[in-house]
Coordinates of C-alpha atoms (C1' of nucleotides) in Angstrom, one line a residue:
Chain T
X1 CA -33.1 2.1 -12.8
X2 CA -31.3 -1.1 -11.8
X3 CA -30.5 -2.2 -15.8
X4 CA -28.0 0.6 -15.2
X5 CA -26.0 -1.3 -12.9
X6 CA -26.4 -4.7 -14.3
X7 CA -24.9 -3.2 -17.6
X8 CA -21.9 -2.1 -15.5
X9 CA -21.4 -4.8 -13.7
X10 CA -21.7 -7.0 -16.4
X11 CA -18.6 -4.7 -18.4
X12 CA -16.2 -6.9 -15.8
X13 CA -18.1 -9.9 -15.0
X14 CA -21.1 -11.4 -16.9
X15 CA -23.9 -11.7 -14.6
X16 CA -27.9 -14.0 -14.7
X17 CA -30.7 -12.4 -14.2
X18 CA -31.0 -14.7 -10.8
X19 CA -28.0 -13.5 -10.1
X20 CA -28.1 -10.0 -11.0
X21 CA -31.9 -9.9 -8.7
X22 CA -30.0 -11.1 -5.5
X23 CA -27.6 -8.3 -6.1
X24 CA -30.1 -6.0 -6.4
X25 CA -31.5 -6.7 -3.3
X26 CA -28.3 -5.7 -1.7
X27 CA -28.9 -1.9 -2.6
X28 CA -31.6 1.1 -1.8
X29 CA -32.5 4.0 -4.3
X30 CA -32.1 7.4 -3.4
X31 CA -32.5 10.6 -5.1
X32 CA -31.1 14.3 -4.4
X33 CA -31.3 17.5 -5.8
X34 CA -28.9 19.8 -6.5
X35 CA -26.6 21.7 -3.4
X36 CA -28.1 18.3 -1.4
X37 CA -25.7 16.3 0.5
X38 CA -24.6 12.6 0.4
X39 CA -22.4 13.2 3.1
X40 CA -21.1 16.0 5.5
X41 CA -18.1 16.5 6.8
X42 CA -18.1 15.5 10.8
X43 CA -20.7 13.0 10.0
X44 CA -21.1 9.2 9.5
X45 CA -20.8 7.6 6.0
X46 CA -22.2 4.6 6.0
X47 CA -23.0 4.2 2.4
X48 CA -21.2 3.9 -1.2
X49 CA -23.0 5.3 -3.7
X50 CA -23.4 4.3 -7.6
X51 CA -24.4 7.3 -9.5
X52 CA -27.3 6.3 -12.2
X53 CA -28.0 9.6 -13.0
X54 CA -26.7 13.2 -12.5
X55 CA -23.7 14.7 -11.0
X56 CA -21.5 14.7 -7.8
X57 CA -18.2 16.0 -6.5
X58 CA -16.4 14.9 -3.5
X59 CA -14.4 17.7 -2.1
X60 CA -12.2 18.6 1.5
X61 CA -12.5 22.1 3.2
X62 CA -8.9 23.4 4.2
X63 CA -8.1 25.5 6.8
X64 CA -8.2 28.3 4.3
X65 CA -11.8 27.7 3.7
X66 CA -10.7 26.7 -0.1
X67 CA -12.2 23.1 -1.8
X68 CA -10.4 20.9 -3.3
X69 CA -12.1 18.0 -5.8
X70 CA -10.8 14.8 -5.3
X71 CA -13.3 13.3 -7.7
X72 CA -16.3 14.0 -9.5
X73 CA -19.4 11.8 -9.7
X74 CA -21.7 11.2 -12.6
X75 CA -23.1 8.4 -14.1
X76 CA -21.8 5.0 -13.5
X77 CA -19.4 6.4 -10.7
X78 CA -18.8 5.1 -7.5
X79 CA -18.6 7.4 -4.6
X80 CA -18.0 7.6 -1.3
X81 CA -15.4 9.0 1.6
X82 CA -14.1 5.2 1.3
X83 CA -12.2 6.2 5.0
X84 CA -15.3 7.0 6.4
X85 CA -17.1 3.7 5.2
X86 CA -14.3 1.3 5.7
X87 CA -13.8 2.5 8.9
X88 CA -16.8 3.6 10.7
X89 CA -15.1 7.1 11.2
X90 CA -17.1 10.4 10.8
X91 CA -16.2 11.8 7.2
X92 CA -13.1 14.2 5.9
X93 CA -14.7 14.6 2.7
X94 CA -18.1 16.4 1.8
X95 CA -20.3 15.1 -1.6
X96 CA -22.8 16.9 -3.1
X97 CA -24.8 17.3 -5.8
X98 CA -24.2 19.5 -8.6
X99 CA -27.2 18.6 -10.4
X100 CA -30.2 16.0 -8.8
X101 CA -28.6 12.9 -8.4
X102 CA -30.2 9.5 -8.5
X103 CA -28.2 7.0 -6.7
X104 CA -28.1 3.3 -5.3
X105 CA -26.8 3.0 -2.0
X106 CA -25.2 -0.1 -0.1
X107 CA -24.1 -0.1 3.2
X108 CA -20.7 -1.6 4.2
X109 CA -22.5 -4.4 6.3
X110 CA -24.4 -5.3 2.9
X111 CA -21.7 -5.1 0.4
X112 CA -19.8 -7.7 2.6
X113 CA -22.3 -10.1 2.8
X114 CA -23.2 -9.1 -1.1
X115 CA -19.6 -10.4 -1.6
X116 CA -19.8 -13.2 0.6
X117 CA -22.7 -14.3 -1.1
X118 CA -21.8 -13.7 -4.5
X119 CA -18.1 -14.2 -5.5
X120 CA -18.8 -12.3 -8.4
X121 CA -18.9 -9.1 -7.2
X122 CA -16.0 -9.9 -5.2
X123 CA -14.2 -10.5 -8.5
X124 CA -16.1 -6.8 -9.8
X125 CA -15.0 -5.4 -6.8
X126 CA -11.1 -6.0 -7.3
X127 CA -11.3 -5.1 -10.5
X128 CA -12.7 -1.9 -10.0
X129 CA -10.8 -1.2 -7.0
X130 CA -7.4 -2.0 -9.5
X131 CA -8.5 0.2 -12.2
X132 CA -9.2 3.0 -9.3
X133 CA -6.0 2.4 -8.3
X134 CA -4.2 2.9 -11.6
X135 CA -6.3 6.2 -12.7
X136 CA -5.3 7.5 -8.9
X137 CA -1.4 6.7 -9.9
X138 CA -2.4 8.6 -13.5
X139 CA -3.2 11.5 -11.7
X140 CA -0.3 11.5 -9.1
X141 CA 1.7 11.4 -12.1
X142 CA 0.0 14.5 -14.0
X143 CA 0.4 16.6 -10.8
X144 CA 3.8 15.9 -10.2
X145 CA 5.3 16.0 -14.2
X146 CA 2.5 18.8 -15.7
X147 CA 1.5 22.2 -15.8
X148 CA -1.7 24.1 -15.5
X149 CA -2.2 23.9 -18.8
X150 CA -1.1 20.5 -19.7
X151 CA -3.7 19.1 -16.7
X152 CA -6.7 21.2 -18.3
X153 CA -6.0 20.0 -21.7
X154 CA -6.0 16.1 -20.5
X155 CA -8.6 17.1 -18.3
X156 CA -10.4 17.7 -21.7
X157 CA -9.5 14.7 -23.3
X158 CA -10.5 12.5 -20.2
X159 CA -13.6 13.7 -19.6
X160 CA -14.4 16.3 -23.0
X161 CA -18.5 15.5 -21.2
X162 CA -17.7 17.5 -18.0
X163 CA -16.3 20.9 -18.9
X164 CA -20.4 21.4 -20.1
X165 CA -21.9 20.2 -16.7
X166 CA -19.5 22.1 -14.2
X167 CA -19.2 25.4 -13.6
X168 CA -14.8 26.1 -14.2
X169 CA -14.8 27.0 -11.0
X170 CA -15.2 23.6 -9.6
X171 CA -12.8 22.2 -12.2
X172 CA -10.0 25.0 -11.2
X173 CA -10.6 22.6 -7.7
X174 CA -10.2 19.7 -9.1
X175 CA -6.7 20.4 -11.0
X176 CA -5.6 22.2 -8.3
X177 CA -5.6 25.4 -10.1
X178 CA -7.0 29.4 -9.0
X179 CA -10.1 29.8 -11.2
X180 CA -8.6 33.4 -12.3
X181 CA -5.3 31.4 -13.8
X182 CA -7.4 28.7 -15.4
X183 CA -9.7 31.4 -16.6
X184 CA -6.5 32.6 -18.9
X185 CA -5.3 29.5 -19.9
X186 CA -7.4 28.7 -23.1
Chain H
X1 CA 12.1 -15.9 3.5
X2 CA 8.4 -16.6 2.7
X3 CA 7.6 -16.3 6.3
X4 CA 7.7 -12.5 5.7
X5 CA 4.9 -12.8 3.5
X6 CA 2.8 -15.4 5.6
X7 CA 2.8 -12.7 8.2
X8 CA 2.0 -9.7 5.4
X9 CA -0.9 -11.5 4.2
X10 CA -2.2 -13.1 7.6
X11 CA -2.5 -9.4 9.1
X12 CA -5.4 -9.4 6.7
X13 CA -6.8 -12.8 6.3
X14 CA -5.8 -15.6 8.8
X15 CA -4.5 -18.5 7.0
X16 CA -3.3 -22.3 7.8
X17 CA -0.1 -23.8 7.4
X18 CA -1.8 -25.9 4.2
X19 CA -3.2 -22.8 2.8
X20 CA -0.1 -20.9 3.2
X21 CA 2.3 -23.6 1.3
X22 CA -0.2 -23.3 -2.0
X23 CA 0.0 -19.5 -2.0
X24 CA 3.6 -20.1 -1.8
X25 CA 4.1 -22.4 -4.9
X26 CA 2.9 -19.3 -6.9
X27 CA 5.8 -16.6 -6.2
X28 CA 9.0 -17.4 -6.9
X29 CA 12.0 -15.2 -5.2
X30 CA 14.3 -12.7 -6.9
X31 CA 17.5 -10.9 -5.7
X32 CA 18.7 -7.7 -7.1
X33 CA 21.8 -6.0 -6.6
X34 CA 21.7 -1.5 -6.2
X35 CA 21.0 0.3 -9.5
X36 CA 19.5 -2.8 -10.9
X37 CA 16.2 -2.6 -12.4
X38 CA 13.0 -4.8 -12.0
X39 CA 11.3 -3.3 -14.5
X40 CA 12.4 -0.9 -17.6
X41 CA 10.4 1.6 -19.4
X42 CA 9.3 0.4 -22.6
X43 CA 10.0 -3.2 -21.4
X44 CA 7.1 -5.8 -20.6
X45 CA 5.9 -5.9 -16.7
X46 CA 5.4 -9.8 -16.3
X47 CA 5.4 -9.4 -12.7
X48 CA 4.0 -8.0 -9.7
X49 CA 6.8 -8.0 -6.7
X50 CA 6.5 -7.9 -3.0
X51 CA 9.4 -6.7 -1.5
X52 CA 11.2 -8.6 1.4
X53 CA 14.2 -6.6 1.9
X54 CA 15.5 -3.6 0.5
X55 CA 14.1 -0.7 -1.1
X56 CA 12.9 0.0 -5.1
X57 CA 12.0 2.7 -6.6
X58 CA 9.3 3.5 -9.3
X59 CA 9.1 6.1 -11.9
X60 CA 8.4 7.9 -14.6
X61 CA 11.1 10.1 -16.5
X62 CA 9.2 13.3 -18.4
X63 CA 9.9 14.6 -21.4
X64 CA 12.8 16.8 -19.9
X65 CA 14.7 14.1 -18.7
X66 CA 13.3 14.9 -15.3
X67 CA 12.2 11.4 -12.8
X68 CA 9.1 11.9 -10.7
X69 CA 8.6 9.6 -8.2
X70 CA 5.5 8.0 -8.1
X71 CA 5.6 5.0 -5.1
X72 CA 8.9 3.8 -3.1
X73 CA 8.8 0.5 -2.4
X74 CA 10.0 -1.2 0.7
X75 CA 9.3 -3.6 3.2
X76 CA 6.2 -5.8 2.7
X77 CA 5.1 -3.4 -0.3
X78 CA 3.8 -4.5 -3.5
X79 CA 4.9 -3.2 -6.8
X80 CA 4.7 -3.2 -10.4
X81 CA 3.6 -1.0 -13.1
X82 CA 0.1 -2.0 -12.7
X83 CA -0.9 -0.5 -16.0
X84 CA 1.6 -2.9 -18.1
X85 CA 1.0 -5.6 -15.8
X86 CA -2.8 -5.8 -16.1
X87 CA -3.0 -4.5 -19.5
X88 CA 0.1 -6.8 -21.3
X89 CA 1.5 -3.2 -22.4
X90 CA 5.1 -2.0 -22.1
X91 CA 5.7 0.3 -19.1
X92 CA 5.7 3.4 -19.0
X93 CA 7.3 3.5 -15.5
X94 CA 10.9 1.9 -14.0
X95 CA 11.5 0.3 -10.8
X96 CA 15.0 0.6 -9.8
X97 CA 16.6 -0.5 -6.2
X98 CA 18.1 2.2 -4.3
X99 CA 19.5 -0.8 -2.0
X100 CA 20.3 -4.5 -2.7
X101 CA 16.7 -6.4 -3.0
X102 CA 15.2 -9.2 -2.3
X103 CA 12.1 -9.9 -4.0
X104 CA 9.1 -11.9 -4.3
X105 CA 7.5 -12.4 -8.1
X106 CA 4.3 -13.7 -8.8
X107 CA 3.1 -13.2 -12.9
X108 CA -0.6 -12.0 -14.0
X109 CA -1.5 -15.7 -15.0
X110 CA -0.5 -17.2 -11.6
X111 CA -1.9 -14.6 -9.6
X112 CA -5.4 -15.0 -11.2
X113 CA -5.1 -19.0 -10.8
X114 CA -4.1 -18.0 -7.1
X115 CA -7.2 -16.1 -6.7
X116 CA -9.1 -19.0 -8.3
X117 CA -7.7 -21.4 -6.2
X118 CA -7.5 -19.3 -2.4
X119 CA -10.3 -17.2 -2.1
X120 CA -8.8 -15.9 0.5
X121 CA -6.3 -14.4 -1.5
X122 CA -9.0 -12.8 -3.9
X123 CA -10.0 -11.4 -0.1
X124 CA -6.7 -10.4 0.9
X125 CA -5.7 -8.9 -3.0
X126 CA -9.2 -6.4 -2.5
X127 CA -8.5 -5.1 0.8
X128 CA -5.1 -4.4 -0.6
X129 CA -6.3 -2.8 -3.3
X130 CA -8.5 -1.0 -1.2
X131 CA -6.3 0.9 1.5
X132 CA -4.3 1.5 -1.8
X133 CA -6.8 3.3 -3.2
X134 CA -7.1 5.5 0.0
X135 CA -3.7 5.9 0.4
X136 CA -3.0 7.4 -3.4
X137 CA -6.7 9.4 -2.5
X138 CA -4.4 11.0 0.5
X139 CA -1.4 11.9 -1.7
X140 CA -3.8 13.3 -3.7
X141 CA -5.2 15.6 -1.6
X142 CA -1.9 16.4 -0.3
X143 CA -0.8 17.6 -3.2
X144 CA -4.0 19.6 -4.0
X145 CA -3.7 21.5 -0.5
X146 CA -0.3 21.7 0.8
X147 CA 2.9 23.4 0.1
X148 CA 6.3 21.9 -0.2
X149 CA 7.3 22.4 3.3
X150 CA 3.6 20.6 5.0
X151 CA 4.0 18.0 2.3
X152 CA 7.6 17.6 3.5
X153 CA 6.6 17.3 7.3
X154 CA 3.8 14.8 6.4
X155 CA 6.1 12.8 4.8
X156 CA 8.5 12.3 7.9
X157 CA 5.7 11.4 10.5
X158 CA 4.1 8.8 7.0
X159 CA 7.8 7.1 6.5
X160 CA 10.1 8.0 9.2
X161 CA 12.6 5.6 8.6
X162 CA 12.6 6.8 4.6
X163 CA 14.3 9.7 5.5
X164 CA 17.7 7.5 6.3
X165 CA 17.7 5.1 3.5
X166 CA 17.2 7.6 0.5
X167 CA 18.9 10.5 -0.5
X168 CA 16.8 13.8 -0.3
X169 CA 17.1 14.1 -4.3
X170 CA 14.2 11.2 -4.2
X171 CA 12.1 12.5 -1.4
X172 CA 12.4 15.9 -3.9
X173 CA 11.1 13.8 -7.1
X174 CA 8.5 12.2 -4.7
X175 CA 7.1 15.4 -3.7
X176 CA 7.3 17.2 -6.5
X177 CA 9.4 19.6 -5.4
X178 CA 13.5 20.7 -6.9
X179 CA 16.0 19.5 -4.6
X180 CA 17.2 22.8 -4.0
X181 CA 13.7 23.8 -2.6
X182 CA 13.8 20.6 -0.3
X183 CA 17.6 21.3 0.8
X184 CA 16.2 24.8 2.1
X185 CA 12.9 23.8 3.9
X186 CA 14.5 22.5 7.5
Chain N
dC1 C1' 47.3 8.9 -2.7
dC2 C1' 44.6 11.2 -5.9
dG3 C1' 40.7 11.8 -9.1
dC4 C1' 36.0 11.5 -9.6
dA5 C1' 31.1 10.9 -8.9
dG6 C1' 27.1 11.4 -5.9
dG7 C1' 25.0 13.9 -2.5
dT8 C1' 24.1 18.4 -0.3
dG9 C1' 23.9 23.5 0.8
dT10 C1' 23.2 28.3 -0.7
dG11 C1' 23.1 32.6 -3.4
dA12 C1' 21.0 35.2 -7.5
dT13 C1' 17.5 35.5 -10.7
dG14 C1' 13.2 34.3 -13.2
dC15 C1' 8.6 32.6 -13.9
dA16 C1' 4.2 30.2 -13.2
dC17 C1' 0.7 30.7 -10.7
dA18 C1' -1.9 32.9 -6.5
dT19 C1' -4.1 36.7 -4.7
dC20 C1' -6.6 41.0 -4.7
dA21 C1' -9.8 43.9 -6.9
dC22 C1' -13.3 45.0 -10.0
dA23 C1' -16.7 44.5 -13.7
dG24 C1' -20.0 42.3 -16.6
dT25 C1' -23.3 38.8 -17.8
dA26 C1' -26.5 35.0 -16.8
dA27 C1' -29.5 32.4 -13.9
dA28 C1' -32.1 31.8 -9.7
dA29 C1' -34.9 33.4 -6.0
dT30 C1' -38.5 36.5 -4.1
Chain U
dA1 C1' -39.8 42.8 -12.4
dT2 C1' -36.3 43.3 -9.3
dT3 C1' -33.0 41.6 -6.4
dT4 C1' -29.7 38.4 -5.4
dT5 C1' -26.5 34.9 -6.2
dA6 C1' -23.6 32.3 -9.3
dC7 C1' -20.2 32.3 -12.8
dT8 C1' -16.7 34.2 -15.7
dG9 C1' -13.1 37.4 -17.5
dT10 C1' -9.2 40.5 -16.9
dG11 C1' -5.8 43.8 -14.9
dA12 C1' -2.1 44.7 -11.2
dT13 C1' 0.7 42.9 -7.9
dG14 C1' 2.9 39.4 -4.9
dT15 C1' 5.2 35.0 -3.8
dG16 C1' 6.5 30.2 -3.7
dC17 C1' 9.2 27.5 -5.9
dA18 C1' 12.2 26.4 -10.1
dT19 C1' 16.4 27.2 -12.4
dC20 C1' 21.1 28.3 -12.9
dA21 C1' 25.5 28.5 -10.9
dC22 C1' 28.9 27.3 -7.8
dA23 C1' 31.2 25.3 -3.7
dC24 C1' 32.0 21.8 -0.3
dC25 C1' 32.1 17.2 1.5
dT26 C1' 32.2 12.3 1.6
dG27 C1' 33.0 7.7 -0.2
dC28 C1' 35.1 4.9 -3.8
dG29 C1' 38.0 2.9 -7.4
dG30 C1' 42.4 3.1 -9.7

DNA sequence: CCGCAGGTGTGATGCACATCACAGTAAAAT
DNA sequence: ATTTTACTGTGATGTGCATCACACCTGCGG
């Protein structure tokens, strides 16, 4: 399913299908099912992931034993414990699948030569690292200025597709919330 | 002082004398006296700055009249409201100095033609972008899993200095915390 | 020299949300 | 079909932090 990624790509910078084939090259398919791992905690990450189809969250254990989300996954998402894969470090963050995931997977090593080799995705690259940047300052800003409530309800309005595919559980992680208080919020 | 930024950018991407005077031609320098602003709610964001003395605050004032801090800005830091910068929109954060500033200001148009021109710069501006990302991915997780006194404490051992140049009112807004609750941590 | 504003500490009180505990329903595993 | 495991709701209670109120101190401008 590599017209997936072509389609995204080409949302930022328009792409040839010469071009778009040597891109291609550049990744590997994998597919997981559900409770399956991208990466552990402890362990090596030496790949970003593009989600073409399902659903993943990335999440750090505290001391407490309690998750916390830092992002969910699903199509058209890039994941990854970006640390970890910049740096050749072993992995703070755990992803898995909430539902069987089908991803492409490119290894640091091949994304820089992919960038070398292409200054397109360069270009794609910094401007999805920009607009990364600016939803990660969005959420600062909700966490510091809003209320349980108030994050559920934009929450909802963000992402109205998500509260149907994960269990409120896993969204109480994500906003930073006890399931039993966002259990009484609606 | 452009040589401030000649070593920034070099401790990413090496650069010659040559290539270094053409980056240069893009930016143009700014000073800005305490309490001044750089960029005003509501107000077009033209420029991105880079900070070569003092220290600037940005923000976002809620619907109480309360100012959460979302990024301080000092030394060899970048800042803008990315949103209104990117996007053309009005702001919807300030950036205020907290000390007299000096400044370096480059606009969207010119810092697109830079990265034309210097691919090296297009380099340097997604690295940047990158350990951004990770860094707001950190905050995030900090605020997700710790409580106002750990958040505290990992603030002083991130930006020791900080501590001397800003009143503890800021560090408050920046943690999200009341002042009062800061005042009674130590 | 005095008045005033900005920054800080500290008590009293209140509230948003966490935690603990239990129950019920749905879905997956055997 | 039966057990087990997720997921969700809801009461009772606890607590971290906000809010309100006030006092003190320091630096600055008139």
């Amino acid at each position: 399913m590599l017209t997936t990624l072509k389609q995204h790509i080409e949302q930022l910078v328009p792409l040839t299908d010469a071009e778009f084939a040597q891109i291609a090259s550049f990744f590997t398919e994998k597919k997981f099912k559900k409770h399956q791992f991208l990466i552990q905690e402890g362990e090596a990450a030496p790949y970003e992931f593009f989600v073409v189809k399902g659903l993943v969250k990335a999440y750090h254990t505290d001391t407490d034993g309690k998750t916390h989300i830092l992002q969910f996954g699903q199509e058209q998402w890039w994941i990854t414990d970006y640390q970890a894969f910049y740096s050749g470090a072993t992995a703070t963050l755990a992803i898995d699948c909430i539902e069987d995931t089908h991803v492409l997977c490119i290894t640091r090593a091949n994304r820089e030569l992919l960038c070398a080799n292409q200054r397109k995705m360069e270009q794609f690259y910094l401007k999805k690292s920009s607009f990364g940047y600016m939803a990660l300052q969005r959420r600062i800003l909700s966490l510091l200025t809003t209320n349980a409530k108030e994050r559920y309800e934009q929450l909802l309005l963000q992402y109205p597709g998500l509260i149907n595919r994960v269990p409120k559980t896993l969204i109480a992680a994500y906003l930073g919330l006890s399931r039993e208080t966002l259990s009484r919020l609606s």
